[in-house]
Amino acid sequence: MTTLEVPESHLRENPYDIAKEQLRRVAELFGVDPNLVNVLQECKKAVVVSVPVTMDDGTIHALEGYRVTHNIARGPSKGGIRYHPDVELDEVKALAMWMTWKCALMGIPFGGAKGGIRVDPKKLSPAELQRMTRRYTSEIINEIGPEKDIPAPDVGTNASVMAWIFDTYSMNKGHSVLGVVTGKPLNVGGSLGRLEATAHGALYCIQEAVRKRDLRMADLRVAVQGFGNVGSFLAKFLAEQGATVIAVSDSRGGIYNEAGLDMAAVLAHKQETGALEGLRGAESITNEELLLLDCDVLAPCALEQVITSANADQVKAKIIAEGANGPITPTADEILDDRGVLILPDVLANAGGVVVSYFEWVQGLQEYFWKEDEINSKLRDITTRAFNETWRTAEERKTSMRLAAYGLAVRRVADATITRGLYP
Ligand code: GLU
C-alpha cells in the first residue's frame, strides 16, 4: 500500500460530533422537540464498501468507500462524492447532515447525503481513477438513483468522474439515466452554469452582506483559501466585481500581493504550471498565513477545520464566507462571533452548487435544457431569498447567521417529518 498511504488527517475534531452538537444547540434555540432531535441526529443509512482497484502496474489496492444518506423527509437525498486521503465515515456523516440543512435552507426538495473514497486522487492515473470510480459506483448502485439518492462532485471529483458514474449506472440499467448524478459534462446532460454555481452562490451572498453592511465592493480586500472549483471561480468573480483579491492559495501554498493580484494572470499561471507559486509579482505565503491576513473578506474554500481555537483570535477579516463545508470549528465560531465577525455559513454561502444541481436534475428528468442566464437568475433569486430569510431570523432571534440558517433548516426538516408522521 506504500504509494497510496495517507498522511496525518487534517481533522482535529470529530466532524460528526460537531454536527450533532450544532443540531442540539439549534434545536434548543428554536424549540425543536427533543424527540425529533433523536431522529435527526442519526443518519438514515450508512454504507461502507470495499473498492478493489487494479493499478496500472498490476498491483491491486482495496480502498474504502462510503455513501451516507442522512435524511429524506423533504425529498431524495443529495450530496457530493469526495476523493481525499482524510475521508472517513464520521466525516461523510457530518457532510451528509449538513447537506440536509443546506437543501432545506435553500428550499429545494432534497434530503442530504454524501459519499467518498479514502484516496488521494492526485496519485492516480486517469485510467486508475476511472476504474476506481466505476467499481465504487457498482458497489453503491442499489443505494443511488434519480428518485432515491443523487451524487454530485465534491472535493477531489469533477465532471469526468460524474460522467463515469452516469455511464456505469446507465450501462447496468440498460438505458441512459440522466437524473442519477449531477455535475455531469455538458455533452452528456450537464447543466449550463453548474461548474461556476457554487462560486456564484457565494458571490451573491457576499454582495448581499456588503449591501447590508453599507460597504462597497470596490473597497474590499479579499483573501481566498483553496483554488479548486469554488475558490478559483470565486476569486475571479470577486475581482470582476471590483474587489481587490490580495491572496489565493491551493493545497501547496499561497500567493500574496498587498496591491492586489491580477486574477487573469493567476488563472493563466495555474493553468500553465499546475501551481500558484512562482507567479511574477506575488510573494509566497502559507495557507495558515493567508487566513490571518489583514483583509475585509476571507473565503475559506478548501477543507474543514482550518479556523480553530488556535488561530480564530488572530483572524482579521470582517466577513467570512464559508466556501468550504465546516471550515470553522464551533469554538472558533464563538470567538469570531464575540469579536463581531460576520460569518456567512457554509449551508448558505456554498449552496449554489446544489441549487444548480437541482436545476440539472430537473432538466435531466424533463429532457429539456434551459439557457444559462435563466439558470443564473434563478440561482440568484433562491440565494438572495435564503440570505434574507437568514438575515431576518438572525436579527429577530439576536443570534448569528449560522444559528439562524441552521435553525430555519432544522425547523423545515422537523416540520416535514411531523407532517409525514413517523412510520409505522
Ligand atoms: N458537494 C457540493 C456541496 O457540498 C454539491 C452537492 C450537490 O450538488 O449535490 O454542496
Short mmCIF file of C-alpha atoms and ligand atoms in Angstrom, two decimals:
data_model
loop_
_atom_site.label_atom_id
_atom_site.label_comp_id
_atom_site.label_asym_id
_atom_site.label_seq_id
_atom_site.Cartn_x
_atom_site.Cartn_y
_atom_site.Cartn_z
CA MET A 1 0.00 0.00 0.00
CA THR A 2 3.01 2.34 0.01
CA THR A 3 2.04 4.51 -2.97
CA LEU A 4 -1.44 5.20 -1.64
CA GLU A 5 -0.55 5.56 2.04
CA VAL A 6 -2.20 8.57 3.65
CA PRO A 7 -0.60 11.35 5.75
CA GLU A 8 -1.97 12.57 9.08
CA SER A 9 -5.59 13.76 8.83
CA HIS A 10 -6.44 17.48 8.73
CA LEU A 11 -9.40 16.73 11.02
CA ARG A 12 -8.60 17.78 14.60
CA GLU A 13 -12.10 17.16 15.95
CA ASN A 14 -14.70 14.55 15.01
CA PRO A 15 -16.90 16.32 12.40
CA TYR A 16 -19.96 14.19 13.18
CA ASP A 17 -19.73 15.09 16.88
CA ILE A 18 -19.56 18.75 15.81
CA ALA A 19 -22.59 18.36 13.51
CA LYS A 20 -24.65 16.66 16.24
CA GLU A 21 -23.70 19.29 18.82
CA GLN A 22 -24.70 22.07 16.38
CA LEU A 23 -28.05 20.35 15.88
CA ARG A 24 -28.69 20.12 19.62
CA ARG A 25 -27.86 23.82 20.14
CA VAL A 26 -30.04 24.92 17.27
CA ALA A 27 -32.91 22.67 18.37
CA GLU A 28 -32.81 24.21 21.82
CA LEU A 29 -32.75 27.76 20.47
CA PHE A 30 -35.59 27.11 18.00
CA GLY A 31 -37.68 24.94 20.29
CA VAL A 32 -37.49 21.73 18.25
CA ASP A 33 -38.99 18.71 20.05
CA PRO A 34 -36.15 16.63 21.61
CA ASN A 35 -37.85 13.50 20.25
CA LEU A 36 -37.27 14.84 16.75
CA VAL A 37 -33.67 15.65 17.60
CA ASN A 38 -33.26 11.96 18.46
CA VAL A 39 -34.32 11.18 14.90
CA LEU A 40 -32.45 13.98 13.13
CA GLN A 41 -29.09 13.44 14.79
CA GLU A 42 -28.80 9.98 13.23
CA CYS A 43 -28.08 9.13 9.60
CA LYS A 44 -30.81 7.10 7.89
CA LYS A 45 -28.32 4.86 6.15
CA ALA A 46 -24.54 4.50 6.00
CA VAL A 47 -22.91 2.10 3.58
CA VAL A 48 -19.22 1.18 3.71
CA VAL A 49 -17.84 -0.63 0.69
CA SER A 50 -14.52 -2.07 -0.34
CA VAL A 51 -13.36 -0.78 -3.71
CA PRO A 52 -10.69 -3.05 -5.18
CA VAL A 53 -8.76 -1.34 -7.96
CA THR A 54 -6.17 -2.75 -10.34
CA MET A 55 -3.37 -0.21 -10.60
CA ASP A 56 -1.53 0.41 -13.85
CA ASP A 57 1.45 -1.59 -12.54
CA GLY A 58 -0.74 -4.66 -11.99
CA THR A 59 -0.95 -4.42 -8.18
CA ILE A 60 -4.39 -4.37 -6.57
CA HIS A 61 -5.44 -1.96 -3.83
CA ALA A 62 -8.62 -2.32 -1.80
CA LEU A 63 -9.79 1.21 -0.98
CA GLU A 64 -12.57 2.12 1.42
CA GLY A 65 -15.66 3.86 0.02
CA TYR A 66 -18.75 5.32 1.70
CA ARG A 67 -22.24 6.55 0.86
CA VAL A 68 -24.35 8.02 3.62
CA THR A 69 -27.94 9.27 3.48
CA HIS A 70 -28.74 11.50 6.41
CA ASN A 71 -32.40 12.30 5.81
CA ILE A 72 -35.10 12.05 3.09
CA ALA A 73 -38.04 13.79 4.78
CA ARG A 74 -38.12 16.55 2.13
CA GLY A 75 -37.12 14.51 -0.93
CA PRO A 76 -34.48 12.18 -2.32
CA SER A 77 -31.07 12.58 -0.75
CA LYS A 78 -28.49 14.75 -2.47
CA GLY A 79 -24.81 15.37 -1.97
CA GLY A 80 -21.34 15.12 -3.41
CA ILE A 81 -18.68 12.45 -3.59
CA ARG A 82 -15.31 13.29 -2.11
CA TYR A 83 -11.99 11.69 -3.05
CA HIS A 84 -9.48 12.66 -0.38
CA PRO A 85 -6.97 10.81 1.83
CA ASP A 86 -8.69 12.03 5.03
CA VAL A 87 -12.19 10.78 4.14
CA GLU A 88 -13.68 8.71 6.97
CA LEU A 89 -17.17 7.56 7.89
CA ASP A 90 -17.83 10.23 10.53
CA GLU A 91 -16.70 12.98 8.15
CA VAL A 92 -19.10 11.69 5.48
CA LYS A 93 -21.93 11.50 8.06
CA ALA A 94 -21.34 15.13 9.09
CA LEU A 95 -21.19 16.28 5.48
CA ALA A 96 -24.43 14.36 4.76
CA MET A 97 -26.18 16.06 7.69
CA TRP A 98 -25.00 19.48 6.50
CA MET A 99 -26.43 18.67 3.03
CA THR A 100 -29.85 18.07 4.64
CA TRP A 101 -29.75 21.53 6.25
CA LYS A 102 -28.37 23.15 3.08
CA CYS A 103 -31.14 21.80 0.85
CA ALA A 104 -33.80 22.74 3.42
CA LEU A 105 -32.44 26.27 3.83
CA MET A 106 -32.42 26.79 0.06
CA GLY A 107 -35.95 25.37 -0.19
CA ILE A 108 -35.06 22.70 -2.74
CA PRO A 109 -36.85 19.33 -2.46
CA PHE A 110 -33.95 17.15 -1.36
CA GLY A 111 -32.64 15.49 1.75
CA GLY A 112 -28.94 15.17 2.49
CA ALA A 113 -26.29 12.64 1.53
CA LYS A 114 -22.56 12.41 0.96
CA GLY A 115 -20.11 9.83 -0.25
CA GLY A 116 -16.44 9.39 -0.74
CA ILE A 117 -13.38 7.23 -1.06
CA ARG A 118 -10.36 7.40 1.20
CA VAL A 119 -7.77 8.01 -1.51
CA ASP A 120 -5.53 10.73 -2.89
CA PRO A 121 -6.86 11.13 -6.46
CA LYS A 122 -3.76 13.14 -7.44
CA LYS A 123 -1.75 9.92 -7.12
CA LEU A 124 -3.95 8.00 -9.58
CA SER A 125 -3.64 7.89 -13.36
CA PRO A 126 -6.79 8.78 -15.35
CA ALA A 127 -7.30 5.05 -16.08
CA GLU A 128 -6.97 4.13 -12.38
CA LEU A 129 -9.35 6.94 -11.45
CA GLN A 130 -11.89 5.66 -13.94
CA ARG A 131 -11.64 2.04 -12.80
CA MET A 132 -11.96 3.08 -9.17
CA THR A 133 -14.99 5.28 -9.90
CA ARG A 134 -16.77 2.57 -11.90
CA ARG A 135 -16.19 -0.07 -9.22
CA TYR A 136 -17.31 2.31 -6.45
CA THR A 137 -20.47 3.15 -8.45
CA SER A 138 -21.15 -0.53 -8.91
CA GLU A 139 -20.74 -1.14 -5.16
CA ILE A 140 -23.31 1.57 -4.31
CA ILE A 141 -25.58 1.02 -7.31
CA ASN A 142 -28.54 -0.09 -5.19
CA GLU A 143 -28.24 2.98 -2.97
CA ILE A 144 -28.34 5.66 -5.68
CA GLY A 145 -30.90 6.61 -8.34
CA PRO A 146 -32.80 9.66 -9.63
CA GLU A 147 -35.67 9.30 -7.19
CA LYS A 148 -33.54 7.97 -4.35
CA ASP A 149 -30.08 9.47 -3.88
CA ILE A 150 -28.28 11.68 -6.37
CA PRO A 151 -24.48 12.17 -6.14
CA ALA A 152 -22.53 15.18 -7.44
CA PRO A 153 -18.94 16.49 -7.39
CA ASP A 154 -17.18 17.46 -4.16
CA VAL A 155 -13.51 17.84 -3.14
CA GLY A 156 -11.33 15.73 -5.47
CA THR A 157 -14.05 14.85 -8.00
CA ASN A 158 -15.19 16.61 -11.16
CA ALA A 159 -17.42 16.37 -14.23
CA SER A 160 -15.43 13.46 -15.74
CA VAL A 161 -15.95 11.42 -12.57
CA MET A 162 -19.68 12.21 -12.76
CA ALA A 163 -19.72 11.06 -16.42
CA TRP A 164 -18.28 7.67 -15.37
CA ILE A 165 -20.84 7.34 -12.57
CA PHE A 166 -23.62 8.21 -15.02
CA ASP A 167 -22.29 5.72 -17.58
CA THR A 168 -21.76 2.87 -15.10
CA TYR A 169 -25.24 3.29 -13.65
CA SER A 170 -26.82 3.61 -17.11
CA MET A 171 -24.98 0.55 -18.50
CA ASN A 172 -26.32 -1.54 -15.63
CA LYS A 173 -29.89 -0.27 -16.17
CA GLY A 174 -29.66 -0.71 -19.94
CA HIS A 175 -30.56 2.89 -20.78
CA SER A 176 -29.29 6.41 -20.06
CA VAL A 177 -30.44 7.69 -16.68
CA LEU A 178 -29.65 11.42 -16.71
CA GLY A 179 -31.09 12.08 -13.25
CA VAL A 180 -28.78 9.71 -11.37
CA VAL A 181 -25.98 12.21 -10.88
CA THR A 182 -25.43 15.96 -11.32
CA GLY A 183 -22.36 17.99 -12.23
CA LYS A 184 -22.09 15.99 -15.48
CA PRO A 185 -20.24 17.35 -18.51
CA LEU A 186 -22.42 19.50 -20.78
CA ASN A 187 -22.33 16.99 -23.65
CA VAL A 188 -23.95 14.24 -21.54
CA GLY A 189 -26.77 16.11 -19.84
CA GLY A 190 -24.89 18.53 -17.61
CA SER A 191 -26.34 21.96 -16.90
CA LEU A 192 -25.03 25.28 -18.06
CA GLY A 193 -23.80 27.24 -15.06
CA ARG A 194 -23.19 24.19 -12.83
CA LEU A 195 -19.40 24.50 -12.91
CA GLU A 196 -19.45 28.09 -11.65
CA ALA A 197 -22.58 27.66 -9.49
CA THR A 198 -21.01 27.30 -6.03
CA ALA A 199 -18.83 30.37 -6.57
CA HIS A 200 -21.77 32.32 -8.00
CA GLY A 201 -23.84 31.48 -4.91
CA ALA A 202 -21.01 32.61 -2.63
CA LEU A 203 -20.62 35.81 -4.64
CA TYR A 204 -24.35 36.61 -4.36
CA CYS A 205 -24.17 36.09 -0.57
CA ILE A 206 -21.13 38.36 -0.26
CA GLN A 207 -22.87 41.01 -2.38
CA GLU A 208 -25.92 40.89 -0.09
CA ALA A 209 -23.72 41.12 3.01
CA VAL A 210 -21.84 44.07 1.50
CA ARG A 211 -25.17 45.81 0.87
CA LYS A 212 -26.42 45.15 4.42
CA ARG A 213 -23.20 46.49 5.91
CA ASP A 214 -23.18 49.59 3.68
CA LEU A 215 -19.85 48.64 2.15
CA ARG A 216 -18.70 48.86 -1.47
CA MET A 217 -17.23 46.00 -3.49
CA ALA A 218 -14.53 48.33 -4.81
CA ASP A 219 -13.26 48.95 -1.26
CA LEU A 220 -12.97 45.28 -0.32
CA ARG A 221 -9.70 43.43 0.16
CA VAL A 222 -10.27 39.71 -0.19
CA ALA A 223 -8.31 36.53 0.62
CA VAL A 224 -9.43 33.19 -0.80
CA GLN A 225 -8.15 29.87 0.54
CA GLY A 226 -8.46 26.94 -1.88
CA PHE A 227 -8.17 27.12 -5.64
CA GLY A 228 -10.46 24.29 -6.68
CA ASN A 229 -13.86 24.66 -8.26
CA VAL A 230 -15.14 27.06 -5.58
CA GLY A 231 -12.11 29.21 -4.71
CA SER A 232 -10.77 29.77 -8.22
CA PHE A 233 -14.09 30.97 -9.64
CA LEU A 234 -14.95 32.99 -6.52
CA ALA A 235 -11.62 34.89 -6.63
CA LYS A 236 -12.19 35.57 -10.34
CA PHE A 237 -15.79 36.76 -9.84
CA LEU A 238 -14.88 39.00 -6.89
CA ALA A 239 -12.10 40.63 -8.91
CA GLU A 240 -14.56 41.14 -11.80
CA GLN A 241 -16.91 42.89 -9.36
CA GLY A 242 -14.14 45.34 -8.43
CA ALA A 243 -12.81 43.80 -5.20
CA THR A 244 -9.05 43.59 -4.61
CA VAL A 245 -8.01 39.95 -4.30
CA ILE A 246 -4.84 40.15 -2.21
CA ALA A 247 -4.21 36.41 -1.75
CA VAL A 248 -5.19 33.00 -3.04
CA SER A 249 -3.87 29.53 -2.22
CA ASP A 250 -4.05 25.89 -3.23
CA SER A 251 -3.12 22.78 -1.24
CA ARG A 252 0.59 23.52 -1.73
CA GLY A 253 0.56 27.13 -0.54
CA GLY A 254 -0.48 30.63 -1.44
CA ILE A 255 0.50 33.81 -3.22
CA TYR A 256 0.04 37.35 -1.95
CA ASN A 257 0.22 40.86 -3.27
CA GLU A 258 -0.74 43.72 -0.99
CA ALA A 259 -1.82 45.80 -4.01
CA GLY A 260 -3.96 43.02 -5.46
CA LEU A 261 -3.36 40.01 -7.69
CA ASP A 262 -4.12 40.14 -11.41
CA MET A 263 -6.63 37.25 -11.47
CA ALA A 264 -6.31 36.68 -15.23
CA ALA A 265 -2.55 36.21 -14.75
CA VAL A 266 -3.10 33.95 -11.72
CA LEU A 267 -5.51 31.71 -13.63
CA ALA A 268 -3.21 31.55 -16.67
CA HIS A 269 -0.21 30.70 -14.46
CA LYS A 270 -2.14 27.95 -12.64
CA GLN A 271 -3.34 26.54 -15.97
CA GLU A 272 0.18 26.53 -17.42
CA THR A 273 2.19 25.28 -14.44
CA GLY A 274 -0.45 23.49 -12.35
CA ALA A 275 0.62 25.61 -9.38
CA LEU A 276 0.12 29.09 -7.96
CA GLU A 277 3.62 29.57 -6.62
CA GLY A 278 6.13 31.28 -8.88
CA LEU A 279 3.76 33.92 -10.24
CA ARG A 280 5.77 37.03 -11.02
CA GLY A 281 4.96 39.99 -8.75
CA ALA A 282 3.49 37.86 -5.96
CA GLU A 283 5.01 36.77 -2.65
CA SER A 284 4.68 33.22 -1.37
CA ILE A 285 2.65 32.68 1.79
CA THR A 286 1.45 29.59 3.60
CA ASN A 287 -2.17 28.57 3.91
CA GLU A 288 -2.02 29.36 7.63
CA GLU A 289 -0.71 32.88 6.95
CA LEU A 290 -3.40 33.54 4.36
CA LEU A 291 -6.14 33.02 6.96
CA LEU A 292 -4.63 35.70 9.20
CA LEU A 293 -4.12 38.41 6.55
CA ASP A 294 -5.42 41.90 7.10
CA CYS A 295 -8.45 41.84 4.77
CA ASP A 296 -12.18 42.60 4.68
CA VAL A 297 -13.46 39.31 3.32
CA LEU A 298 -11.94 35.90 3.93
CA ALA A 299 -13.27 32.93 1.96
CA PRO A 300 -12.09 29.53 3.20
CA CYS A 301 -12.92 27.35 0.18
CA ALA A 302 -10.82 24.26 0.86
CA LEU A 303 -11.43 21.83 3.72
CA GLU A 304 -12.98 21.64 7.19
CA GLN A 305 -11.47 22.89 10.44
CA VAL A 306 -8.96 25.42 9.12
CA ILE A 307 -10.08 28.12 11.59
CA THR A 308 -9.87 26.69 15.10
CA SER A 309 -9.44 27.88 18.68
CA ALA A 310 -5.70 28.10 17.89
CA ASN A 311 -5.99 30.87 15.28
CA ALA A 312 -9.52 32.38 15.50
CA ASP A 313 -8.42 35.33 17.66
CA GLN A 314 -5.82 36.31 15.05
CA VAL A 315 -8.21 36.34 12.06
CA LYS A 316 -8.56 39.96 10.90
CA ALA A 317 -11.31 39.65 8.28
CA LYS A 318 -14.64 41.37 8.98
CA ILE A 319 -16.68 38.99 6.85
CA ILE A 320 -16.02 35.27 6.39
CA ALA A 321 -17.78 33.42 3.57
CA GLU A 322 -17.59 29.65 4.04
CA GLY A 323 -16.99 28.32 0.53
CA ALA A 324 -15.96 25.01 2.10
CA ASN A 325 -18.13 22.87 4.35
CA GLY A 326 -17.26 23.20 8.04
CA PRO A 327 -14.09 25.34 7.79
CA ILE A 328 -14.66 26.91 11.25
CA THR A 329 -14.83 24.77 14.41
CA PRO A 330 -17.58 25.62 16.95
CA THR A 331 -15.08 27.08 19.45
CA ALA A 332 -13.57 29.28 16.74
CA ASP A 333 -17.08 30.23 15.68
CA GLU A 334 -17.83 31.59 19.16
CA ILE A 335 -14.54 33.51 19.32
CA LEU A 336 -15.23 35.14 15.94
CA ASP A 337 -18.86 35.83 16.79
CA ASP A 338 -17.88 37.57 20.04
CA ARG A 339 -15.50 39.73 18.04
CA GLY A 340 -18.33 40.80 15.71
CA VAL A 341 -17.08 38.99 12.60
CA LEU A 342 -19.94 38.35 10.18
CA ILE A 343 -19.84 34.68 9.19
CA LEU A 344 -21.81 33.60 6.12
CA PRO A 345 -22.24 29.92 6.99
CA ASP A 346 -21.49 27.02 4.64
CA VAL A 347 -25.12 25.91 4.27
CA LEU A 348 -25.86 29.34 2.80
CA ALA A 349 -22.58 30.54 1.27
CA ASN A 350 -21.71 27.38 -0.68
CA ALA A 351 -25.24 26.22 -1.52
CA GLY A 352 -25.08 27.48 -5.12
CA GLY A 353 -23.68 24.15 -6.26
CA VAL A 354 -26.54 22.04 -5.01
CA VAL A 355 -29.11 24.58 -6.21
CA VAL A 356 -27.87 24.28 -9.80
CA SER A 357 -27.57 20.51 -9.25
CA TYR A 358 -31.30 20.65 -8.56
CA PHE A 359 -31.80 22.52 -11.84
CA GLU A 360 -29.67 19.91 -13.63
CA TRP A 361 -31.72 17.07 -12.13
CA VAL A 362 -35.00 18.74 -13.18
CA GLN A 363 -33.67 19.40 -16.70
CA GLY A 364 -32.49 15.77 -16.98
CA LEU A 365 -35.86 14.39 -15.86
CA GLN A 366 -37.65 16.63 -18.36
CA GLU A 367 -35.05 16.15 -21.10
CA TYR A 368 -35.40 19.90 -21.64
CA PHE A 369 -32.46 22.24 -21.08
CA TRP A 370 -32.51 25.86 -20.03
CA LYS A 371 -30.43 28.88 -21.05
CA GLU A 372 -27.51 29.99 -18.88
CA ASP A 373 -28.92 33.38 -17.93
CA GLU A 374 -32.15 31.68 -16.85
CA ILE A 375 -30.14 29.39 -14.58
CA ASN A 376 -28.04 32.17 -13.09
CA SER A 377 -31.01 34.42 -12.44
CA LYS A 378 -32.98 31.58 -10.77
CA LEU A 379 -29.88 30.82 -8.68
CA ARG A 380 -29.63 34.46 -7.65
CA ASP A 381 -33.32 34.55 -6.66
CA ILE A 382 -33.05 31.44 -4.50
CA THR A 383 -29.76 32.51 -2.89
CA THR A 384 -30.93 36.04 -2.17
CA ARG A 385 -34.19 34.80 -0.67
CA ALA A 386 -32.33 32.35 1.60
CA PHE A 387 -29.85 35.07 2.59
CA ASN A 388 -32.62 37.49 3.52
CA GLU A 389 -34.61 34.86 5.44
CA THR A 390 -31.45 34.02 7.37
CA TRP A 391 -30.60 37.68 7.99
CA ARG A 392 -34.11 38.42 9.26
CA THR A 393 -34.11 35.35 11.51
CA ALA A 394 -30.69 36.29 12.92
CA GLU A 395 -31.99 39.78 13.74
CA GLU A 396 -35.26 38.57 15.25
CA ARG A 397 -33.57 35.94 17.39
CA LYS A 398 -30.48 38.08 18.11
CA THR A 399 -28.24 35.26 17.02
CA SER A 400 -25.55 34.51 14.43
CA MET A 401 -26.18 33.88 10.73
CA ARG A 402 -25.03 30.30 11.32
CA LEU A 403 -27.53 29.53 14.05
CA ALA A 404 -30.27 31.32 12.10
CA ALA A 405 -29.54 29.35 8.92
CA TYR A 406 -29.33 26.01 10.71
CA GLY A 407 -32.41 26.91 12.75
CA LEU A 408 -34.54 27.66 9.68
CA ALA A 409 -33.31 24.48 8.02
CA VAL A 410 -33.80 22.18 11.00
CA ARG A 411 -37.31 23.56 11.54
CA ARG A 412 -38.22 22.81 7.93
CA VAL A 413 -36.96 19.24 8.15
CA ALA A 414 -38.63 18.75 11.53
CA ASP A 415 -41.93 20.12 10.14
CA ALA A 416 -41.76 17.78 7.14
CA THR A 417 -41.13 14.86 9.49
CA ILE A 418 -44.12 15.83 11.65
CA THR A 419 -46.38 16.30 8.62
CA ARG A 420 -45.43 12.92 7.18
CA GLY A 421 -45.63 11.22 10.59
CA LEU A 422 -43.20 8.66 11.88
CA TYR A 423 -43.56 5.32 10.11
CA PRO A 424 -45.24 2.95 11.02
N1 GLU B 1 -20.63 18.87 -3.00
C1 GLU B 1 -21.41 20.05 -3.11
C2 GLU B 1 -21.86 20.53 -1.75
O1 GLU B 1 -21.23 20.25 -0.75
C3 GLU B 1 -22.53 19.92 -4.11
C4 GLU B 1 -23.52 18.84 -3.83
C5 GLU B 1 -24.54 18.64 -4.94
O2 GLU B 1 -24.52 19.35 -5.92
O3 GLU B 1 -25.35 17.71 -4.77
O4 GLU B 1 -22.80 21.25 -1.61
#
